[in-house]
C-alpha cells in the first residue's frame, strides 16, 4: 500500500510542480513571485517521496520480496475504512468548502471533525480547542501577517467581515 500511495503522491506532486510554474504570473525583478514557495514545498515533497520509494524498495529487496509480494498485502477495503482515508476525505472537503464558507467556519469544522476522528472523548474540550486554535491561526495570518483568508459567501462573508473589524491590527 505504501508503494502505491507514494507513487501516486509523486505523480501528483510533479503535476502540481509543473502546473504552478506554468499558470502563475512571472515574477518581477524585486519579488520572488507567487509560484516560488509552492514550488519549493513541492520540490521537497518530490525529493522526500523519492527517498521513501527508495527505502520501500530497499527494504523489500532485503526481505527478498518480489513485485507480487509488494502488492499482496493490499487491502483496499480496510484502507477505505481507515482513519487515514477518512482524514484525507476531511482535508479534501476542507479544500472544497474553503472558498464557499470561509476560513473560520471551515477551520473550526475541520479541527472538530479531525479531533473526533483521532478519538477525542471530551467534546466540550474539543469544541473549545477547535475555537482557540482557529482564533490563533486567524489572528496570526489575518492580523499579524496580513494574509487575506477566504471570507466565504453570503452570511459567512458577513461573519468574516465582522471578525475582521474586531482585530486590533
mmCIF file of C-alpha atoms in Angstrom, residues 20 24-27 31-39:
data_model
loop_
_atom_site.group_PDB
_atom_site.id
_atom_site.type_symbol
_atom_site.label_atom_id
_atom_site.label_comp_id
_atom_site.label_asym_id
_atom_site.label_seq_id
_atom_site.Cartn_x
_atom_site.Cartn_y
_atom_site.Cartn_z
ATOM 1 C CA UNK A 20 2.209 26.002 -10.569
ATOM 2 C CA UNK A 24 1.291 31.686 -12.146
ATOM 3 C CA UNK A 25 2.434 35.090 -13.398
ATOM 4 C CA UNK A 26 6.112 35.725 -13.973
ATOM 5 C CA UNK A 27 7.949 37.246 -11.011
ATOM 6 C CA UNK A 31 9.731 39.895 -5.955
ATOM 7 C CA UNK A 32 10.003 36.137 -5.760
ATOM 8 C CA UNK A 33 6.630 35.601 -7.389
ATOM 9 C CA UNK A 34 3.556 33.664 -6.411
ATOM 10 C CA UNK A 35 4.954 30.304 -7.508
ATOM 11 C CA UNK A 36 8.201 30.463 -5.539
ATOM 12 C CA UNK A 37 7.149 28.999 -2.155
ATOM 13 C CA UNK A 38 4.693 26.420 -3.515
ATOM 14 C CA UNK A 39 7.401 25.149 -5.861
#
